[in-house]
Amino acid sequence: MGRFTGDEGGEGVTGAATAATAVEPRVLRREEWDRWYGTLIRAFGGIPGPDEELALFRELTQVDRSIGVWEGDGPSEECVGTAGAFAFRMTVPGGAQVPAAGVTMVSVAATHRRRGVLTSMMRRQLDDVRSWGEPLAVLTASEPAIYGRFGYGAATFELGAEIDTSRVRLSVPPGTDDVRLRYAAPADVVDACEAVYARLVPGRPGMLARRPGWERLGLLDPESGRDGASPLQCVVARRDGEVTGFARFRVRPAWAPEGPKGTVVLDTLAGLDPATEAALWRFLYDVDLTSTLAVRGRPVDEAWQYQVSDVRRCRPALRDALYVRLVDVGAALAARTYRAPVDVVFEVEDAFCPWNEGRWRLSGDVKGASCERTTDAADLALSVRELGAAYLGGVSLGALGAAGRVREVRAGALAEASAGFGSDVPPWLPHGF
């Protein structure tokens, strides 16, 4: 969440802990939040954020879904581990919004590494998620190597770029000139911007329906987080009087002997149609006194890549984003649809959540799916980590098979399943948590 998007594992990358923790995790109490959050702050470098950030994080934390590991008694009791899980609804292929536990604020005190603290929290948390009836757990990882052993697979990627706007031209689709842009204070138009976001959520796997209060996350604008850039700015796009998109950004001024060389730093951009998106990108290209547009966290299929005159001068780069864990294999696989008909038996390995172990028959198409236990012979064998990676349609089962991560038992089953699991729209996580 915010600058704590992800986690801090605390037990290293080499495997499970060798000794059990002396104290089991327990549910956080509201009056413990400051000490609990202080442990998290220390694990992420010890620099507290501004007051407004602290207040928002305190409000958004769901204490009944948060756990801590504590050592000692009474006044000397010390928090040595933290973990939370937001109650989200996430779009999956087919457009359904499925309950998903957004794992966040995971940390272990450096004094308690390799003592089982992280493993005990992951064990408690996944047991809780299962009891809540949520078939998925998702996270972003500050240390990705940690979470594979708990069954999380990298399921979405995001695009970054450093676009040389002094040399790269943008060609735009018909209708772009019909879009009208106006500056607005970000807080003044937050409701209109959230309405745009909400209309986009069902159309792309990986997007999260925003809970009340989350709209304020995008408005946080501490000076310490600007890296020399301006306060947050916003432009709103309208077509035929309707708000159809917006962009939030900052401008970082810079000067060279030959003239201005400022940078536009994109924070958020959303548009309901291609012309609106193109109008917003064209505006960002043309901000006065700038020659670079810095972009991060964007969808991998975003149209601007195919509208630029020289993609190489945009320096595109991919990065892992959302990690997905199937907590209930049957319910998760039945909750999405499949681009091509599938009828496949998976032999699933899941040592950490043994209730998922064994054979599952998945039958489905674009209209719906079922996934039930079976004694039939397996067609494909894989771990729950690979199912998580492929779940949103952004990672190919065929590619995982080529990497040796999926074993084909019945000839042809891998290609069939891979075609079904794909998504016409690549998944994307629009913001951290």
Tab-separated table of C-alpha atoms in Angstrom:
chain	number	residue	atom	x	y	z
A	1	MET	CA	0.000	0.000	0.000
A	2	GLY	CA	1.462	3.339	-1.002
A	3	ARG	CA	5.202	3.232	-0.588
A	4	PHE	CA	4.825	-0.116	1.166
A	5	THR	CA	3.437	-1.764	-1.933
A	6	GLY	CA	4.492	-5.334	-1.302
A	7	ASP	CA	6.397	-6.765	1.553
A	8	GLU	CA	9.660	-7.335	3.352
A	9	GLY	CA	10.181	-11.038	3.805
A	10	GLY	CA	12.715	-11.139	6.606
A	11	GLU	CA	13.619	-14.838	6.326
A	12	GLY	CA	15.867	-14.704	3.324
A	13	VAL	CA	15.350	-16.391	0.007
A	14	THR	CA	16.680	-19.857	0.644
A	15	GLY	CA	13.629	-21.657	1.985
A	16	ALA	CA	11.417	-22.156	4.990
A	17	ALA	CA	12.570	-21.285	8.465
A	18	THR	CA	14.432	-23.858	10.502
A	19	ALA	CA	12.882	-23.119	13.860
A	20	ALA	CA	9.339	-22.433	14.992
A	21	THR	CA	8.530	-19.005	16.288
A	22	ALA	CA	7.890	-18.784	20.012
A	23	VAL	CA	4.692	-16.774	19.559
A	24	GLU	CA	1.979	-17.511	17.030
A	25	PRO	CA	0.459	-14.670	14.986
A	26	ARG	CA	-2.676	-13.082	16.337
A	27	VAL	CA	-5.206	-10.614	14.984
A	28	LEU	CA	-4.227	-6.968	15.355
A	29	ARG	CA	-6.074	-4.769	17.839
A	30	ARG	CA	-6.786	-1.179	16.839
A	31	GLU	CA	-4.870	0.239	19.814
A	32	GLU	CA	-1.768	-1.698	18.705
A	33	TRP	CA	-1.685	-0.171	15.237
A	34	ASP	CA	1.014	2.433	15.893
A	35	ARG	CA	3.496	-0.118	17.248
A	36	TRP	CA	2.585	-2.628	14.532
A	37	TYR	CA	3.007	-0.027	11.804
A	38	GLY	CA	6.255	1.149	13.372
A	39	THR	CA	7.661	-2.351	12.900
A	40	LEU	CA	6.739	-2.130	9.230
A	41	ILE	CA	8.330	1.310	8.866
A	42	ARG	CA	11.576	0.067	10.396
A	43	ALA	CA	11.695	-2.949	8.068
A	44	PHE	CA	11.373	-0.630	5.052
A	45	GLY	CA	14.192	1.672	6.076
A	46	GLY	CA	12.877	3.462	9.138
A	47	ILE	CA	11.816	6.717	7.488
A	48	PRO	CA	8.223	7.581	8.391
A	49	GLY	CA	5.991	9.194	5.822
A	50	PRO	CA	4.172	12.513	6.208
A	51	ASP	CA	1.250	12.846	8.581
A	52	GLU	CA	-1.411	12.686	5.863
A	53	GLU	CA	0.009	9.409	4.582
A	54	LEU	CA	0.108	7.946	8.062
A	55	ALA	CA	-3.494	8.974	8.713
A	56	LEU	CA	-4.735	7.419	5.468
A	57	PHE	CA	-2.899	4.154	6.054
A	58	ARG	CA	-4.315	3.959	9.578
A	59	GLU	CA	-7.825	4.448	8.187
A	60	LEU	CA	-7.476	1.951	5.334
A	61	THR	CA	-5.925	-0.831	7.409
A	62	GLN	CA	-8.493	-3.553	8.057
A	63	VAL	CA	-7.394	-4.552	11.546
A	64	ASP	CA	-9.618	-7.634	11.684
A	65	ARG	CA	-7.745	-8.925	8.604
A	66	SER	CA	-4.288	-7.945	9.898
A	67	ILE	CA	-1.996	-10.045	12.062
A	68	GLY	CA	1.162	-9.564	14.046
A	69	VAL	CA	3.732	-11.636	15.871
A	70	TRP	CA	4.540	-10.311	19.326
A	71	GLU	CA	7.291	-11.265	21.752
A	72	GLY	CA	7.358	-10.615	25.480
A	73	ASP	CA	4.609	-9.658	27.923
A	74	GLY	CA	3.024	-6.454	29.161
A	75	PRO	CA	4.884	-3.174	28.599
A	76	SER	CA	7.904	-5.034	27.207
A	77	GLU	CA	5.882	-6.774	24.490
A	78	GLU	CA	7.456	-6.125	21.081
A	79	CYS	CA	5.966	-6.513	17.622
A	80	VAL	CA	8.369	-8.537	15.470
A	81	GLY	CA	6.174	-9.361	12.457
A	82	THR	CA	3.346	-7.735	10.513
A	83	ALA	CA	0.976	-8.771	7.728
A	84	GLY	CA	-2.340	-7.484	6.395
A	85	ALA	CA	-4.922	-8.560	3.836
A	86	PHE	CA	-7.329	-6.129	2.208
A	87	ALA	CA	-10.726	-7.374	1.038
A	88	PHE	CA	-10.632	-6.670	-2.698
A	89	ARG	CA	-12.667	-7.690	-5.706
A	90	MET	CA	-10.496	-8.315	-8.768
A	91	THR	CA	-11.523	-8.630	-12.389
A	92	VAL	CA	-10.723	-12.015	-13.939
A	93	PRO	CA	-10.988	-13.163	-17.581
A	94	GLY	CA	-14.641	-12.981	-18.550
A	95	GLY	CA	-15.267	-9.808	-16.545
A	96	ALA	CA	-16.344	-11.262	-13.190
A	97	GLN	CA	-15.052	-9.516	-10.080
A	98	VAL	CA	-13.799	-12.224	-7.726
A	99	PRO	CA	-13.021	-11.802	-4.008
A	100	ALA	CA	-9.265	-11.597	-3.499
A	101	ALA	CA	-7.201	-11.001	-0.381
A	102	GLY	CA	-4.725	-8.204	-1.087
A	103	VAL	CA	-1.695	-9.233	0.966
A	104	THR	CA	0.180	-6.170	2.169
A	105	MET	CA	2.400	-4.614	4.842
A	106	VAL	CA	4.379	-7.820	5.427
A	107	SER	CA	7.520	-7.373	7.485
A	108	VAL	CA	9.776	-9.231	9.909
A	109	ALA	CA	12.110	-7.513	12.362
A	110	ALA	CA	15.743	-7.950	11.391
A	111	THR	CA	16.391	-9.353	14.876
A	112	HIS	CA	14.015	-12.255	14.153
A	113	ARG	CA	15.089	-13.512	10.756
A	114	ARG	CA	15.095	-17.265	10.138
A	115	ARG	CA	13.000	-18.008	13.189
A	116	GLY	CA	9.796	-18.961	11.388
A	117	VAL	CA	8.035	-15.614	11.765
A	118	LEU	CA	7.249	-15.132	8.076
A	119	THR	CA	6.240	-18.750	7.556
A	120	SER	CA	3.914	-18.640	10.556
A	121	MET	CA	2.258	-15.471	9.251
A	122	MET	CA	1.835	-16.909	5.751
A	123	ARG	CA	0.370	-20.072	7.255
A	124	ARG	CA	-2.122	-18.141	9.415
A	125	GLN	CA	-2.996	-15.731	6.638
A	126	LEU	CA	-3.794	-18.352	3.998
A	127	ASP	CA	-5.840	-20.321	6.526
A	128	ASP	CA	-7.771	-17.127	7.265
A	129	VAL	CA	-8.299	-16.309	3.586
A	130	ARG	CA	-9.703	-19.779	3.043
A	131	SER	CA	-12.059	-19.382	6.021
A	132	TRP	CA	-13.274	-16.054	4.580
A	133	GLY	CA	-14.311	-17.840	1.386
A	134	GLU	CA	-11.919	-15.859	-0.820
A	135	PRO	CA	-10.471	-18.088	-3.573
A	136	LEU	CA	-7.506	-15.834	-4.383
A	137	ALA	CA	-4.675	-14.068	-2.590
A	138	VAL	CA	-2.633	-11.438	-4.429
A	139	LEU	CA	0.395	-9.300	-3.647
A	140	THR	CA	3.165	-7.177	-5.081
A	141	ALA	CA	6.595	-8.266	-3.948
A	142	SER	CA	9.532	-6.148	-2.878
A	143	GLU	CA	11.537	-9.416	-2.876
A	144	PRO	CA	9.921	-11.723	-5.461
A	145	ALA	CA	12.096	-14.753	-4.676
A	146	ILE	CA	10.456	-15.111	-1.263
A	147	TYR	CA	6.891	-15.785	-2.311
A	148	GLY	CA	7.175	-18.642	-4.781
A	149	ARG	CA	7.557	-21.125	-1.960
A	150	PHE	CA	4.206	-19.960	-0.584
A	151	GLY	CA	2.504	-20.604	-3.929
A	152	TYR	CA	2.457	-17.116	-5.478
A	153	GLY	CA	3.204	-16.803	-9.199
A	154	ALA	CA	4.012	-13.655	-11.197
A	155	ALA	CA	0.779	-13.082	-13.145
A	156	THR	CA	0.953	-9.522	-14.472
A	157	PHE	CA	3.646	-7.260	-15.812
A	158	GLU	CA	3.784	-3.519	-16.279
A	159	LEU	CA	5.405	-1.209	-18.803
A	160	GLY	CA	7.727	1.674	-18.086
A	161	ALA	CA	9.337	4.133	-20.493
A	162	GLU	CA	11.541	7.216	-20.754
A	163	ILE	CA	10.217	8.887	-23.897
A	164	ASP	CA	12.345	11.469	-25.684
A	165	THR	CA	9.500	13.797	-26.619
A	166	SER	CA	11.875	16.168	-28.393
A	167	ARG	CA	12.514	13.539	-31.077
A	168	VAL	CA	9.595	11.097	-30.928
A	169	ARG	CA	6.400	12.051	-32.711
A	170	LEU	CA	2.943	10.713	-31.872
A	171	SER	CA	0.336	9.887	-34.523
A	172	VAL	CA	-3.204	9.906	-33.150
A	173	PRO	CA	-6.450	8.214	-34.248
A	174	PRO	CA	-9.489	9.975	-35.735
A	175	GLY	CA	-11.564	11.826	-33.175
A	176	THR	CA	-8.638	12.934	-31.031
A	177	ASP	CA	-9.191	16.589	-31.945
A	178	ASP	CA	-12.770	16.351	-30.626
A	179	VAL	CA	-11.508	15.763	-27.077
A	180	ARG	CA	-11.323	18.823	-24.856
A	181	LEU	CA	-8.799	18.996	-22.011
A	182	ARG	CA	-8.933	21.251	-18.993
A	183	TYR	CA	-6.721	21.658	-15.952
A	184	ALA	CA	-8.363	20.925	-12.589
A	185	ALA	CA	-7.244	20.586	-8.997
A	186	PRO	CA	-6.929	16.811	-8.429
A	187	ALA	CA	-9.153	16.845	-5.327
A	188	ASP	CA	-11.871	18.848	-7.081
A	189	VAL	CA	-12.432	16.219	-9.799
A	190	VAL	CA	-11.742	13.037	-7.864
A	191	ASP	CA	-15.346	11.808	-8.141
A	192	ALA	CA	-15.380	12.216	-11.925
A	193	CYS	CA	-12.000	10.478	-12.197
A	194	GLU	CA	-13.174	7.603	-10.019
A	195	ALA	CA	-16.240	7.176	-12.225
A	196	VAL	CA	-13.936	6.756	-15.239
A	197	TYR	CA	-11.826	4.240	-13.362
A	198	ALA	CA	-14.889	2.243	-12.270
A	199	ARG	CA	-16.071	1.922	-15.879
A	200	LEU	CA	-12.691	0.493	-16.881
A	201	VAL	CA	-12.461	-2.132	-14.111
A	202	PRO	CA	-14.637	-4.874	-15.700
A	203	GLY	CA	-12.764	-4.692	-19.001
A	204	ARG	CA	-9.295	-5.786	-17.919
A	205	PRO	CA	-8.192	-8.739	-15.749
A	206	GLY	CA	-6.174	-7.744	-12.695
A	207	MET	CA	-7.953	-4.446	-12.079
A	208	LEU	CA	-9.283	-3.862	-8.570
A	209	ALA	CA	-12.673	-2.404	-7.729
A	210	ARG	CA	-11.921	0.459	-5.376
A	211	ARG	CA	-13.248	0.314	-1.829
A	212	PRO	CA	-14.366	3.565	-0.148
A	213	GLY	CA	-11.369	5.647	0.848
A	214	TRP	CA	-9.017	4.237	-1.766
A	215	GLU	CA	-9.624	7.177	-4.086
A	216	ARG	CA	-7.597	9.275	-1.631
A	217	LEU	CA	-4.484	7.169	-2.223
A	218	GLY	CA	-4.066	8.725	-5.663
A	219	LEU	CA	-4.247	12.220	-4.181
A	220	LEU	CA	-1.399	11.824	-1.695
A	221	ASP	CA	1.205	14.355	-2.695
A	222	PRO	CA	3.908	14.723	-0.035
A	223	GLU	CA	6.769	16.960	-1.031
A	224	SER	CA	9.191	14.238	0.080
A	225	GLY	CA	7.846	11.978	-2.674
A	226	ARG	CA	8.135	14.414	-5.591
A	227	ASP	CA	11.878	14.041	-6.241
A	228	GLY	CA	12.184	17.673	-7.247
A	229	ALA	CA	9.013	17.750	-9.335
A	230	SER	CA	5.984	19.993	-9.022
A	231	PRO	CA	2.918	19.287	-6.907
A	232	LEU	CA	0.465	16.861	-8.509
A	233	GLN	CA	-1.348	18.314	-11.522
A	234	CYS	CA	-4.431	17.015	-13.307
A	235	VAL	CA	-6.109	17.436	-16.678
A	236	VAL	CA	-9.614	16.130	-17.379
A	237	ALA	CA	-10.793	15.022	-20.824
A	238	ARG	CA	-14.333	15.557	-22.097
A	239	ARG	CA	-16.177	14.467	-25.215
A	240	ASP	CA	-19.676	15.787	-25.902
A	241	GLY	CA	-19.761	17.211	-22.392
A	242	GLU	CA	-18.979	13.871	-20.698
A	243	VAL	CA	-15.809	13.215	-18.695
A	244	THR	CA	-14.075	10.438	-20.588
A	245	GLY	CA	-10.608	10.442	-19.071
A	246	PHE	CA	-7.965	12.128	-16.955
A	247	ALA	CA	-4.233	12.303	-16.360
A	248	ARG	CA	-2.373	13.104	-13.155
A	249	PHE	CA	1.263	14.095	-13.465
A	250	ARG	CA	4.105	16.234	-12.181
A	251	VAL	CA	6.668	18.372	-13.990
A	252	ARG	CA	10.340	18.334	-13.018
A	253	PRO	CA	12.053	21.457	-14.421
A	254	ALA	CA	15.605	21.260	-15.751
A	255	TRP	CA	17.801	23.436	-17.913
A	256	ALA	CA	20.786	22.726	-20.126
A	257	PRO	CA	23.034	25.149	-22.034
A	258	GLU	CA	20.949	24.550	-25.160
A	259	GLY	CA	17.654	25.245	-23.384
A	260	PRO	CA	14.903	23.665	-21.251
A	261	LYS	CA	15.041	19.923	-20.651
A	262	GLY	CA	12.276	19.295	-18.136
A	263	THR	CA	10.551	15.967	-17.485
A	264	VAL	CA	6.869	15.153	-17.268
A	265	VAL	CA	6.388	12.399	-14.689
A	266	LEU	CA	3.157	10.519	-15.334
A	267	ASP	CA	1.313	9.344	-12.252
A	268	THR	CA	-2.035	8.081	-13.606
A	269	LEU	CA	-3.788	8.097	-16.959
A	270	ALA	CA	-7.162	6.630	-17.865
A	271	GLY	CA	-9.408	6.997	-20.903
A	272	LEU	CA	-12.676	5.406	-21.926
A	273	ASP	CA	-11.900	5.376	-25.652
A	274	PRO	CA	-8.862	5.495	-27.972
A	275	ALA	CA	-9.345	9.158	-28.907
A	276	THR	CA	-9.416	10.247	-25.265
A	277	GLU	CA	-6.291	8.259	-24.443
A	278	ALA	CA	-4.490	9.686	-27.455
A	279	ALA	CA	-5.476	13.242	-26.532
A	280	LEU	CA	-4.085	12.798	-23.040
A	281	TRP	CA	-0.815	11.316	-24.317
A	282	ARG	CA	-0.452	14.099	-26.903
A	283	PHE	CA	-0.929	16.686	-24.168
A	284	LEU	CA	1.787	15.079	-22.036
A	285	TYR	CA	4.156	15.060	-25.042
A	286	ASP	CA	3.617	18.766	-25.584
A	287	VAL	CA	3.983	20.219	-22.075
A	288	ASP	CA	6.076	23.373	-22.384
A	289	LEU	CA	9.756	23.382	-21.384
A	290	THR	CA	10.003	19.566	-21.266
A	291	SER	CA	11.763	17.012	-23.449
A	292	THR	CA	11.148	13.750	-21.583
A	293	LEU	CA	8.037	11.870	-20.520
A	294	ALA	CA	8.709	9.393	-17.691
A	295	VAL	CA	6.190	6.559	-17.533
A	296	ARG	CA	5.871	3.623	-15.161
A	297	GLY	CA	3.307	1.007	-14.212
A	298	ARG	CA	1.363	1.041	-17.497
A	299	PRO	CA	-0.452	-1.817	-19.316
A	300	VAL	CA	1.831	-3.849	-21.565
A	301	ASP	CA	-0.492	-3.415	-24.562
A	302	GLU	CA	-0.954	0.347	-24.279
A	303	ALA	CA	-1.637	1.970	-27.643
A	304	TRP	CA	1.007	4.702	-27.489
A	305	GLN	CA	3.681	2.091	-28.277
A	306	TYR	CA	2.179	1.731	-31.763
A	307	GLN	CA	1.605	5.442	-32.296
A	308	VAL	CA	5.169	6.642	-31.753
A	309	SER	CA	7.598	7.360	-34.563
A	310	ASP	CA	10.549	5.655	-32.835
A	311	VAL	CA	9.831	3.161	-30.071
A	312	ARG	CA	13.532	2.651	-29.398
A	313	ARG	CA	13.823	6.261	-28.214
A	314	CYS	CA	11.053	5.497	-25.711
A	315	ARG	CA	13.257	2.985	-23.876
A	316	PRO	CA	10.387	0.624	-22.944
A	317	ALA	CA	10.994	-1.760	-20.052
A	318	LEU	CA	8.914	-4.521	-18.461
A	319	ARG	CA	8.647	-5.269	-14.769
A	320	ASP	CA	6.778	-7.866	-12.737
A	321	ALA	CA	3.730	-6.535	-10.911
A	322	LEU	CA	0.956	-8.678	-9.394
A	323	TYR	CA	1.570	-12.133	-7.902
A	324	VAL	CA	-1.437	-14.459	-7.693
A	325	ARG	CA	-2.034	-17.395	-5.345
A	326	LEU	CA	-4.987	-19.774	-5.761
A	327	VAL	CA	-6.274	-20.380	-2.238
A	328	ASP	CA	-9.159	-22.553	-3.457
A	329	VAL	CA	-8.210	-24.133	-6.787
A	330	GLY	CA	-11.696	-25.328	-7.651
A	331	ALA	CA	-13.486	-22.062	-6.869
A	332	ALA	CA	-10.799	-19.901	-8.502
A	333	LEU	CA	-10.709	-21.807	-11.786
A	334	ALA	CA	-14.507	-21.922	-11.942
A	335	ALA	CA	-14.786	-18.160	-11.377
A	336	ARG	CA	-13.266	-17.137	-14.720
A	337	THR	CA	-14.128	-17.967	-18.321
A	338	TYR	CA	-11.864	-19.459	-21.000
A	339	ARG	CA	-11.084	-18.038	-24.428
A	340	ALA	CA	-11.224	-21.482	-26.058
A	341	PRO	CA	-13.018	-24.622	-24.815
A	342	VAL	CA	-11.044	-26.532	-22.189
A	343	ASP	CA	-11.551	-29.967	-20.696
A	344	VAL	CA	-8.417	-30.834	-18.792
A	345	VAL	CA	-7.410	-32.686	-15.630
A	346	PHE	CA	-4.718	-30.944	-13.602
A	347	GLU	CA	-2.509	-32.776	-11.120
A	348	VAL	CA	-1.845	-29.950	-8.669
A	349	GLU	CA	1.057	-29.825	-6.247
A	350	ASP	CA	0.532	-27.540	-3.241
A	351	ALA	CA	2.470	-28.559	-0.154
A	352	PHE	CA	1.739	-25.304	1.705
A	353	CYS	CA	-2.050	-25.526	1.221
A	354	PRO	CA	-2.594	-29.290	1.030
A	355	TRP	CA	-6.349	-28.956	0.544
A	356	ASN	CA	-5.518	-28.027	-3.068
A	357	GLU	CA	-3.357	-31.106	-3.713
A	358	GLY	CA	-4.557	-33.712	-6.181
A	359	ARG	CA	-6.499	-33.896	-9.431
A	360	TRP	CA	-9.003	-31.324	-10.646
A	361	ARG	CA	-11.089	-31.490	-13.816
A	362	LEU	CA	-11.603	-28.083	-15.396
A	363	SER	CA	-14.292	-27.802	-18.063
A	364	GLY	CA	-15.183	-24.420	-19.502
A	365	ASP	CA	-15.456	-21.949	-22.368
A	366	VAL	CA	-16.365	-18.296	-22.910
A	367	LYS	CA	-19.727	-18.802	-21.166
A	368	GLY	CA	-18.494	-20.268	-17.882
A	369	ALA	CA	-16.650	-23.099	-16.212
A	370	SER	CA	-16.702	-25.802	-13.560
A	371	CYS	CA	-13.781	-27.291	-11.678
A	372	GLU	CA	-14.247	-30.352	-9.497
A	373	ARG	CA	-12.205	-33.066	-7.830
A	374	THR	CA	-11.696	-36.151	-9.985
A	375	THR	CA	-10.023	-39.546	-9.986
A	376	ASP	CA	-9.490	-39.408	-13.754
A	377	ALA	CA	-5.977	-39.611	-15.145
A	378	ALA	CA	-4.064	-36.329	-15.214
A	379	ASP	CA	-3.518	-34.426	-18.466
A	380	LEU	CA	-1.148	-31.801	-17.036
A	381	ALA	CA	0.937	-31.706	-13.848
A	382	LEU	CA	2.000	-28.432	-12.261
A	383	SER	CA	2.268	-26.597	-8.966
A	384	VAL	CA	-0.217	-24.044	-7.670
A	385	ARG	CA	2.420	-21.392	-8.364
A	386	GLU	CA	2.142	-21.984	-12.116
A	387	LEU	CA	-1.648	-21.927	-11.930
A	388	GLY	CA	-1.393	-18.549	-10.221
A	389	ALA	CA	0.958	-17.204	-12.870
A	390	ALA	CA	-1.357	-18.281	-15.705
A	391	TYR	CA	-4.637	-17.470	-13.952
A	392	LEU	CA	-5.240	-13.964	-15.341
A	393	GLY	CA	-4.244	-14.874	-18.900
A	394	GLY	CA	-1.072	-12.813	-19.073
A	395	VAL	CA	1.388	-15.699	-18.724
A	396	SER	CA	1.065	-18.618	-21.148
A	397	LEU	CA	0.776	-22.161	-19.838
A	398	GLY	CA	2.627	-23.149	-23.007
A	399	ALA	CA	5.536	-20.868	-22.089
A	400	LEU	CA	5.589	-22.306	-18.580
A	401	GLY	CA	5.657	-25.777	-20.111
A	402	ALA	CA	8.603	-24.815	-22.324
A	403	ALA	CA	10.360	-23.614	-19.173
A	404	GLY	CA	9.832	-27.002	-17.541
A	405	ARG	CA	7.274	-25.675	-15.066
A	406	VAL	CA	4.286	-27.613	-16.478
A	407	ARG	CA	4.501	-31.301	-17.391
A	408	GLU	CA	2.326	-32.587	-20.207
A	409	VAL	CA	0.956	-36.057	-19.455
A	410	ARG	CA	-1.551	-36.319	-22.321
A	411	ALA	CA	-0.189	-35.257	-25.702
A	412	GLY	CA	-1.853	-32.061	-26.908
A	413	ALA	CA	-3.267	-31.094	-23.515
A	414	LEU	CA	-0.822	-28.244	-22.973
A	415	ALA	CA	-1.682	-26.453	-26.213
A	416	GLU	CA	-5.418	-26.857	-25.551
A	417	ALA	CA	-5.215	-25.524	-22.015
A	418	SER	CA	-2.859	-22.712	-23.002
A	419	ALA	CA	-5.288	-21.476	-25.660
A	420	GLY	CA	-8.153	-21.513	-23.183
A	421	PHE	CA	-6.309	-19.692	-20.408
A	422	GLY	CA	-5.300	-16.756	-22.617
A	423	SER	CA	-6.879	-13.307	-22.431
A	424	ASP	CA	-7.528	-10.956	-25.341
A	425	VAL	CA	-6.763	-8.057	-22.976
A	426	PRO	CA	-3.534	-8.515	-21.002
A	427	PRO	CA	-3.991	-8.248	-17.243
A	428	TRP	CA	-2.842	-5.126	-15.420
A	429	LEU	CA	-2.615	-3.961	-11.829
A	430	PRO	CA	-3.432	-0.232	-11.890
A	431	HIS	CA	-2.107	0.678	-8.434
A	432	GLY	CA	-0.284	-0.839	-5.526
A	433	PHE	CA	-1.605	-1.730	-2.128
